[in-house]
PDB file of C-alpha atoms in Angstrom:
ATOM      1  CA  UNK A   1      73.417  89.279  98.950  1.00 70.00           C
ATOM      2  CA  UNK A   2      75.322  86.043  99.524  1.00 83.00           C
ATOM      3  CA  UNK A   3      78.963  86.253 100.160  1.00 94.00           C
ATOM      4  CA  UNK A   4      81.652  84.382  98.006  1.00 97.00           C
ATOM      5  CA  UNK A   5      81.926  80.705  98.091  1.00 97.00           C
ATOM      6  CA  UNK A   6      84.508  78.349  97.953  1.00 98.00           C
ATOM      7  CA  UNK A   7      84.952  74.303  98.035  1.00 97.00           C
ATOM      8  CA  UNK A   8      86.267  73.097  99.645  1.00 97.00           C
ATOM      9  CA  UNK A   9      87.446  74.405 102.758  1.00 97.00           C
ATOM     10  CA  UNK A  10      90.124  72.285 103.432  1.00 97.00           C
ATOM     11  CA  UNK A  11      92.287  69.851 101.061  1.00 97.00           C
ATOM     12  CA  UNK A  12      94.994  67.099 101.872  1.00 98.00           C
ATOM     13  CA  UNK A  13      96.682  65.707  98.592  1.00 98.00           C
ATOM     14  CA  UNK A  14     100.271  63.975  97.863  1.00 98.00           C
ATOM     15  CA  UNK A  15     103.095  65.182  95.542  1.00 98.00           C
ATOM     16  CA  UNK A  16     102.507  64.832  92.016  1.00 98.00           C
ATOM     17  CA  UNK A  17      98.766  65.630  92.471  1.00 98.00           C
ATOM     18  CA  UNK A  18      96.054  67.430  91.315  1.00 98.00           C
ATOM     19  CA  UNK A  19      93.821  69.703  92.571  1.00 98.00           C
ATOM     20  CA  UNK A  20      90.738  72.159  91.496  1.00 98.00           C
ATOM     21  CA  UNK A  21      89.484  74.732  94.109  1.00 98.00           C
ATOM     22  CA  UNK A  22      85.615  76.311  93.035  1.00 98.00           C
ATOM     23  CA  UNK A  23      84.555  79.832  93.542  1.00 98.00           C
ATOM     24  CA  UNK A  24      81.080  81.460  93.598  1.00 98.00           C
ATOM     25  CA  UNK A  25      81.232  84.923  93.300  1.00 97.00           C
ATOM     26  CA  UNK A  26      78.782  88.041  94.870  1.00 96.00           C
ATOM     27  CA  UNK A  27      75.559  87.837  92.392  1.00 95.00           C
ATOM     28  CA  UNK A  28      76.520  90.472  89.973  1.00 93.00           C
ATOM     29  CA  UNK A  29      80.164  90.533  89.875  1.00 94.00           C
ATOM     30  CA  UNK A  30      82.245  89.807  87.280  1.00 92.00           C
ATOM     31  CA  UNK A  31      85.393  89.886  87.913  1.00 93.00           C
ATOM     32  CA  UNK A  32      87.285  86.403  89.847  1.00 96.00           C
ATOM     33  CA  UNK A  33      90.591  86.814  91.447  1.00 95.00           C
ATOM     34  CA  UNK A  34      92.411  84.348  93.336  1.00 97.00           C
ATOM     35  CA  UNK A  35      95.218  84.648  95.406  1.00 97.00           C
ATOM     36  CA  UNK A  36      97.788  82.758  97.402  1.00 97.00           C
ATOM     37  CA  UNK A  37      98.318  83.574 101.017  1.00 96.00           C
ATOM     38  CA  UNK A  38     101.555  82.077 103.276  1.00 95.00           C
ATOM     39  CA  UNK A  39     103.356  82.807 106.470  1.00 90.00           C
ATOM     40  CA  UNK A  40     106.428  83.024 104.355  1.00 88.00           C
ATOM     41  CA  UNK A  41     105.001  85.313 101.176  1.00 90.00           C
ATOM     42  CA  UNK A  42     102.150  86.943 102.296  1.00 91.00           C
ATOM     43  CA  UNK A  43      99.026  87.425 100.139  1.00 94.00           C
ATOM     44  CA  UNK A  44      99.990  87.077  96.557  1.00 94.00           C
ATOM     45  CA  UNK A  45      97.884  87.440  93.288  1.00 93.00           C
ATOM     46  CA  UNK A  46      97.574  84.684  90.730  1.00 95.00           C
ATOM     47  CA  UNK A  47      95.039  85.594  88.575  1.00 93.00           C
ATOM     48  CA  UNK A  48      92.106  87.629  88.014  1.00 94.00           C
ATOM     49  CA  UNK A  49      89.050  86.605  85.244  1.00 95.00           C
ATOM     50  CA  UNK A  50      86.902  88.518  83.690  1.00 93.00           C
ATOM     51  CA  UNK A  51      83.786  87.715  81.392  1.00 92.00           C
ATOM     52  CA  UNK A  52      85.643  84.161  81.065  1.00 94.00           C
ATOM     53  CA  UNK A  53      88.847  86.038  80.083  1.00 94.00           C
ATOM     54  CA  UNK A  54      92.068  85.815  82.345  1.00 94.00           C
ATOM     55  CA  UNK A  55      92.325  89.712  82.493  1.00 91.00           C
ATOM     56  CA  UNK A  56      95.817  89.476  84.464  1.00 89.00           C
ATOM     57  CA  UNK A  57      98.215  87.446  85.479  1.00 91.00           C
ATOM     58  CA  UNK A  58     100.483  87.142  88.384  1.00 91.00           C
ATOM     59  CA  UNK A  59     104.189  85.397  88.488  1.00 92.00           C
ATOM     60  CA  UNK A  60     103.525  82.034  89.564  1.00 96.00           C
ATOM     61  CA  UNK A  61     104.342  79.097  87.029  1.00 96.00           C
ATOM     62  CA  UNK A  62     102.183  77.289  84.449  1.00 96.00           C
ATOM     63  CA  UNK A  63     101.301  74.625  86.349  1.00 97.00           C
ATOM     64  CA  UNK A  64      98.576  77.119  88.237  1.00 98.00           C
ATOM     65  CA  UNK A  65      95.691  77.478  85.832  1.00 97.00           C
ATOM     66  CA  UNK A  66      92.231  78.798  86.184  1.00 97.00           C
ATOM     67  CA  UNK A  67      88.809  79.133  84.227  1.00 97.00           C
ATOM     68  CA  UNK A  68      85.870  81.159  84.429  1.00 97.00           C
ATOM     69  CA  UNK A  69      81.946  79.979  83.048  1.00 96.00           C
ATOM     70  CA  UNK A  70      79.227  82.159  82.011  1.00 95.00           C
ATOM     71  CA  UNK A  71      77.620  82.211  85.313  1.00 93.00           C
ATOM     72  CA  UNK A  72      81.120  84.013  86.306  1.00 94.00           C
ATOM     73  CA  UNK A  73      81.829  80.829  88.439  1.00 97.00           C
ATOM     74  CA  UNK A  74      85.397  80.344  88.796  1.00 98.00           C
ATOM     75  CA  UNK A  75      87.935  77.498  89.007  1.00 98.00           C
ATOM     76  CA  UNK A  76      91.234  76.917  89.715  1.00 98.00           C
ATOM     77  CA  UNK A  77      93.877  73.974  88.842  1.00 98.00           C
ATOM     78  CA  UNK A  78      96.944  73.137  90.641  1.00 98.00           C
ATOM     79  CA  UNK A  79      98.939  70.389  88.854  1.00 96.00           C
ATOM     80  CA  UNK A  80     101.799  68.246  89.831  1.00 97.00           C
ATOM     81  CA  UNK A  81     101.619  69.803  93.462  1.00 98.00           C
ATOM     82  CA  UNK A  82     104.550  70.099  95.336  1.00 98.00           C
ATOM     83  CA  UNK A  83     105.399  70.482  98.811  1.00 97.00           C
ATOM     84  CA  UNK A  84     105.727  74.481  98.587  1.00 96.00           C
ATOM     85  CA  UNK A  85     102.138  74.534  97.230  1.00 97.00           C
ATOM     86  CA  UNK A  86     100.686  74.589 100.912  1.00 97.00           C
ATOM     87  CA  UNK A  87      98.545  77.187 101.330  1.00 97.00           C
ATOM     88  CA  UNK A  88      95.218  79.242 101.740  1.00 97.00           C
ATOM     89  CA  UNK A  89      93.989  79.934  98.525  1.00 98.00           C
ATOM     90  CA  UNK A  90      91.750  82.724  98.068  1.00 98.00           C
ATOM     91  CA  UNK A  91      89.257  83.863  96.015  1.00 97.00           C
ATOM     92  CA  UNK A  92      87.808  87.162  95.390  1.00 96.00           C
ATOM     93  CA  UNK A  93      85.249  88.838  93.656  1.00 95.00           C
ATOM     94  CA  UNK A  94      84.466  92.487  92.243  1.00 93.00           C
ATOM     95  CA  UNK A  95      82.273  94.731  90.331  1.00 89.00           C
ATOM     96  CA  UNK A  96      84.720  97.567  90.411  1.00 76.00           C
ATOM     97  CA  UNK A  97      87.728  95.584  89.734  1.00 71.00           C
ATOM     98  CA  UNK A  98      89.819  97.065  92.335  1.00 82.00           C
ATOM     99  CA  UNK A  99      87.689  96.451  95.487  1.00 90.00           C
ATOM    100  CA  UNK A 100      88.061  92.584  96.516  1.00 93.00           C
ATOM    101  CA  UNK A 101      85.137  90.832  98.149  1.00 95.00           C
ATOM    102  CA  UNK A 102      87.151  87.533  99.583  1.00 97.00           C
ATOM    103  CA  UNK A 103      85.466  83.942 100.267  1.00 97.00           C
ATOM    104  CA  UNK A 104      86.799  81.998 103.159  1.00 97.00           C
ATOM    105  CA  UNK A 105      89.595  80.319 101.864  1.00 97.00           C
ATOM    106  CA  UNK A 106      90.589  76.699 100.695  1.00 98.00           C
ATOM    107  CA  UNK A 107      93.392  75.195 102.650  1.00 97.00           C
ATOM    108  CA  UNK A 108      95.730  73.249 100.924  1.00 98.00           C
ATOM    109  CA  UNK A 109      98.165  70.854 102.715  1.00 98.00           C
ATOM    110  CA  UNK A 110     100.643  68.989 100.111  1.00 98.00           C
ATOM    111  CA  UNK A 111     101.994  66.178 102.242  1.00 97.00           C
TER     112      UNK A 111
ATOM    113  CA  UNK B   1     107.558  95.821  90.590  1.00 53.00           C
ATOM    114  CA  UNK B   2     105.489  97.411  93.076  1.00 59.00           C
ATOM    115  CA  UNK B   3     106.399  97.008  96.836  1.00 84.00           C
ATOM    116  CA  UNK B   4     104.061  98.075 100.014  1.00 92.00           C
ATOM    117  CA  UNK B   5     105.823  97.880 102.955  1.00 95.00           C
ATOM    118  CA  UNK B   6     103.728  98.038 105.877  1.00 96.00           C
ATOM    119  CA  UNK B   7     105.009  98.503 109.765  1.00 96.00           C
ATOM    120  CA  UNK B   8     105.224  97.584 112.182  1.00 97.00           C
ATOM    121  CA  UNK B   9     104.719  93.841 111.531  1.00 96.00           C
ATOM    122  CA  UNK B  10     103.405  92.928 115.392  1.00 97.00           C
ATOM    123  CA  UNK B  11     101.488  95.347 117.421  1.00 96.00           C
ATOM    124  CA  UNK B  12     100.346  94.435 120.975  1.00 97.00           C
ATOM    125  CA  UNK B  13      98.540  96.864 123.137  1.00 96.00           C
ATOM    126  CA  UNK B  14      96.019  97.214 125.960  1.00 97.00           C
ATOM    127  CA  UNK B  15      92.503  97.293 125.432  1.00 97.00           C
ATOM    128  CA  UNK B  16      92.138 101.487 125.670  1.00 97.00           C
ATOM    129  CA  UNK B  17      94.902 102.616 124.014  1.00 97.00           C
ATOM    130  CA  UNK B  18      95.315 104.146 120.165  1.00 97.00           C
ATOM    131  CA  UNK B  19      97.468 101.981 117.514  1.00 97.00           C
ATOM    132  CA  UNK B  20      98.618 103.626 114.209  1.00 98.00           C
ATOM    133  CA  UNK B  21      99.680 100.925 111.083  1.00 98.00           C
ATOM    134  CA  UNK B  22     101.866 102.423 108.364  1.00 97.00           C
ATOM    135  CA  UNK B  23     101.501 101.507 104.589  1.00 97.00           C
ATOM    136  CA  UNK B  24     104.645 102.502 102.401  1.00 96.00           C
ATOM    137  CA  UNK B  25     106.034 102.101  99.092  1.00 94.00           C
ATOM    138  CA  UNK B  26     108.083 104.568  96.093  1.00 91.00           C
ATOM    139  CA  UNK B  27     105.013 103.813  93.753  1.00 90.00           C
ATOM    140  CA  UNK B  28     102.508 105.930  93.149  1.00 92.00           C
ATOM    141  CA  UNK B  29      99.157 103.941  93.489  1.00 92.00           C
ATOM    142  CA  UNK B  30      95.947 104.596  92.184  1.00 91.00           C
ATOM    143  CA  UNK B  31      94.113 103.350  94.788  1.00 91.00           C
ATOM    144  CA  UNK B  32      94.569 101.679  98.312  1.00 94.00           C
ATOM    145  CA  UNK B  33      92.808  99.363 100.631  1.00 95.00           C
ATOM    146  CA  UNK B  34      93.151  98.200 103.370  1.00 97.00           C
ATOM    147  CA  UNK B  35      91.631  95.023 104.651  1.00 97.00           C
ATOM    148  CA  UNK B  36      91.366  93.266 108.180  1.00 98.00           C
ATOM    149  CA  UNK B  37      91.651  89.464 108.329  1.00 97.00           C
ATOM    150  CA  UNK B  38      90.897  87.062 111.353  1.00 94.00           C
ATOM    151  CA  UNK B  39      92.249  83.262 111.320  1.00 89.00           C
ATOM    152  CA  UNK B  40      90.348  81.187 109.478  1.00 86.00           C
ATOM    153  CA  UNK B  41      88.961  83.874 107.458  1.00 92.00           C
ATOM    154  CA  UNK B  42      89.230  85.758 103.963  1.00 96.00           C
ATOM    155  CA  UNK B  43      90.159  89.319 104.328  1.00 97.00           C
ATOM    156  CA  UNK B  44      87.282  92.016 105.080  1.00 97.00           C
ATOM    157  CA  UNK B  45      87.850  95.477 103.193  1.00 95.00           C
ATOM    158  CA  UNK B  46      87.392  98.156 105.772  1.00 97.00           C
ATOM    159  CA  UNK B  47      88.242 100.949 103.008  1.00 95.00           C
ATOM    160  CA  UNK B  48      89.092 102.536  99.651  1.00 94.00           C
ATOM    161  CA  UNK B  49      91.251 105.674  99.206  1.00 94.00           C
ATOM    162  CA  UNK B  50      92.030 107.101  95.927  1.00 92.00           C
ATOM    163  CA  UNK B  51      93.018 111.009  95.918  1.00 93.00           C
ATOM    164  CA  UNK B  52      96.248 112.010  97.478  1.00 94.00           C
ATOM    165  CA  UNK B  53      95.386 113.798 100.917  1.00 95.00           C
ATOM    166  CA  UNK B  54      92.269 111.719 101.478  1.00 95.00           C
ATOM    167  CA  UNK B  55      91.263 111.147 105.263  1.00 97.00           C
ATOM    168  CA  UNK B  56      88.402 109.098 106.041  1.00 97.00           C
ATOM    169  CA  UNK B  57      86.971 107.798 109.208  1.00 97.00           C
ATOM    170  CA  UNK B  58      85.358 104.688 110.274  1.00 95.00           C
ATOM    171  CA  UNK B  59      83.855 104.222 113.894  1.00 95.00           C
ATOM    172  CA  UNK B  60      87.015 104.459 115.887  1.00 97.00           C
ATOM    173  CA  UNK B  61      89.665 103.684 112.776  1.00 97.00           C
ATOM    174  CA  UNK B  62      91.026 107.131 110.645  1.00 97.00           C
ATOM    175  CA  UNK B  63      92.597 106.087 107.241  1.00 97.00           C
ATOM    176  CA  UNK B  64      94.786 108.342 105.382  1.00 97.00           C
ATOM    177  CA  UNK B  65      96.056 108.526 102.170  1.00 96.00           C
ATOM    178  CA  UNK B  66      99.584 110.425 101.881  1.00 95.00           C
ATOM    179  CA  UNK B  67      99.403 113.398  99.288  1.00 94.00           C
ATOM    180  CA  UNK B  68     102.025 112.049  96.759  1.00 95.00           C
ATOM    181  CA  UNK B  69      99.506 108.695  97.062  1.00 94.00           C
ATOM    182  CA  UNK B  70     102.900 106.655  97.887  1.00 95.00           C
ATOM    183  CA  UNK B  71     101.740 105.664 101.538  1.00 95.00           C
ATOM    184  CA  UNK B  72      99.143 105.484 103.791  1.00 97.00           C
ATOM    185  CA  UNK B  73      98.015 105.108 107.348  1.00 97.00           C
ATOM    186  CA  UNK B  74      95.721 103.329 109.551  1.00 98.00           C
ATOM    187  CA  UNK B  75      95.057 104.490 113.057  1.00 98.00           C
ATOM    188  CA  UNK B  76      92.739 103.166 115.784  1.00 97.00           C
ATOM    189  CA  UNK B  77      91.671 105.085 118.252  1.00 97.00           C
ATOM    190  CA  UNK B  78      90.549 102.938 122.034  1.00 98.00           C
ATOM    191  CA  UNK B  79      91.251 100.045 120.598  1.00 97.00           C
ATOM    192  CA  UNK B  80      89.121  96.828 121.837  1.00 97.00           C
ATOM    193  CA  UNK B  81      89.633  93.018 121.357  1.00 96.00           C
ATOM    194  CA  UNK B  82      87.348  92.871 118.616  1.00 95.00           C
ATOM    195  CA  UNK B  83      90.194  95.212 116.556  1.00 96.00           C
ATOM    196  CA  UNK B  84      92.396  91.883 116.557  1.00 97.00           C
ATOM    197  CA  UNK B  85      93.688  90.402 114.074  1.00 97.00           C
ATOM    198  CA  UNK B  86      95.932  90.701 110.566  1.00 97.00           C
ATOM    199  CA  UNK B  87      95.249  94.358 108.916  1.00 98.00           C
ATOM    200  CA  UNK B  88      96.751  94.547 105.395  1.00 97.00           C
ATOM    201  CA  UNK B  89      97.069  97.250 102.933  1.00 97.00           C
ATOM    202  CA  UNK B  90      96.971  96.727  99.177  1.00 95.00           C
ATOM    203  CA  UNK B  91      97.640  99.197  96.164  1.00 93.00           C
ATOM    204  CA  UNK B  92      96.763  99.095  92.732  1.00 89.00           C
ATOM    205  CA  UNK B  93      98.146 101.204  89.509  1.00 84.00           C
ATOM    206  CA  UNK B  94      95.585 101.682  86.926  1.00 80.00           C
ATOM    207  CA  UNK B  95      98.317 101.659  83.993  1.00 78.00           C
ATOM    208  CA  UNK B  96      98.884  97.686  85.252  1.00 74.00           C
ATOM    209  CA  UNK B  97      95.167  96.584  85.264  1.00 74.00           C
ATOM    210  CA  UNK B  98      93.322  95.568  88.342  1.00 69.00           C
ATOM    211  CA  UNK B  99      96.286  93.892  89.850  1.00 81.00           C
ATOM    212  CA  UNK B 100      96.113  94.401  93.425  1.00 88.00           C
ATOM    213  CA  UNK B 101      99.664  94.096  95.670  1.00 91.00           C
ATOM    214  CA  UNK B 102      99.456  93.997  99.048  1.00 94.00           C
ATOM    215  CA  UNK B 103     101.238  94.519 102.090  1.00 95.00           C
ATOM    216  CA  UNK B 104     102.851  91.858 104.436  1.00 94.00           C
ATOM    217  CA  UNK B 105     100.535  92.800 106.866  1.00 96.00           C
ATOM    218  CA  UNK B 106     100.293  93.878 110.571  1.00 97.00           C
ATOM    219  CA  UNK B 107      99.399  91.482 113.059  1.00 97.00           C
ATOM    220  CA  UNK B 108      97.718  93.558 115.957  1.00 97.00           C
ATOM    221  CA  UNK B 109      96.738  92.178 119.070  1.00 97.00           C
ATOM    222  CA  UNK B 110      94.327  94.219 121.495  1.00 97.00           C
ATOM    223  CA  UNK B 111      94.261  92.191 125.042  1.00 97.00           C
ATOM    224  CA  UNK B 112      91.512  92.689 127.320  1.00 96.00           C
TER     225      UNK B 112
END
């Protein structure tokens, strides 16, 4: 089976931006989570989607938003970036919901 | 809030020698993972544990699962450069949904 996607790999954008990171999950799964990972933090969960439901939901503020489609393709919104908002931003799928099958990563630089 | 402390942070060690990565926290977790990550990469789970007591082996790493399922413990026996890189452990409580929290991770470095 293919592994999990994600576009892009890497991202530049400016203060006040926007941005939308994609996610192909494992054939089969259903479950999307995405995560934040920093020196500073560590890995930490945003949220995870489920049959194009947001199942949970981390503590990170509204301005991080995500969707799911019926082919359990997954997206994920960052407005009005700011600087702190550097970061790899993973994605993961699952079939069991608890073990995560990761994609590469999207690096995010807010300049 | 759930906390997994994991220790030490930085482990550097000769190619050869055995390594042992500790996974704590006061929760009781439902199940436990750990994952390895190299730069540039997503992490890589190596493992699941979910009963209290649970040892399991893989290749040259022996994961265990304390009994009261509050901590855990990763060790690697002859460890080679390939074992490099950032090892994390992650718990999740079934009460609080498939929420994963993980670890700050162990870097470990094996030199040649």
């Amino acid at each position: 089976k293919a592994g999990v996607t994600q576009t892009p790999r890497y991202l530049i954008k400016t203060r006040g931006q926007q941005v939308t990171l994609s996610c192909s999950p494992i054939s089969g799964h259903r479950s999307v989570s995405w995560y934040q990972q920093t020196p500073g933090q560590g890995l930490q969960f945003l949220f995870e989607y489920f049959s194009e439901t947001q199942r949970n939901k981390g503590n990170f503020p509204g301005r991080f938003s995500g969707r799911q489609f019926s082919n359990s393709r997954s997206e994920m919104n960052v407005s009005t970036l700011e600087l702190g908002d550097s970061a790899l931003y993973l994605c993961a799928s699952s079939s069991t919901g608890w073990e995560q099958y990761f994609g590469p990563g999207t690096r995010l630089t807010v300049t | 809030t759930q906390l997994l402390e994991q220790s030490p942070q930085f482990l550097s060690i000769q190619e050869g020698e055995n390594l042992t990565v500790y996974c704590n926290s006061s929760s009781v977790f439902s199940s436990l993972q750990w994952y390895r990550q190299e730069p540039g990469e997503g992490p890589v789970l190596l493992v699941t544990v979910v009963t209290g007591g649970e040892v399991k082996k893989l290749k040259r790493l022996t994961f265990q699962f304390g009994d009261a399922r509050k901590d855990s413990s990763l060790h690697i026996t002859a460890a080679q450069p390939g074992d490099t890189g950032l090892y994390l452990c992650a718990g999740g409580i079934e009460a609080a949904g498939n929420k994963l929290t993980f670890g700050g991770g162990t870097r470990v470095l094996v030199k040649p």
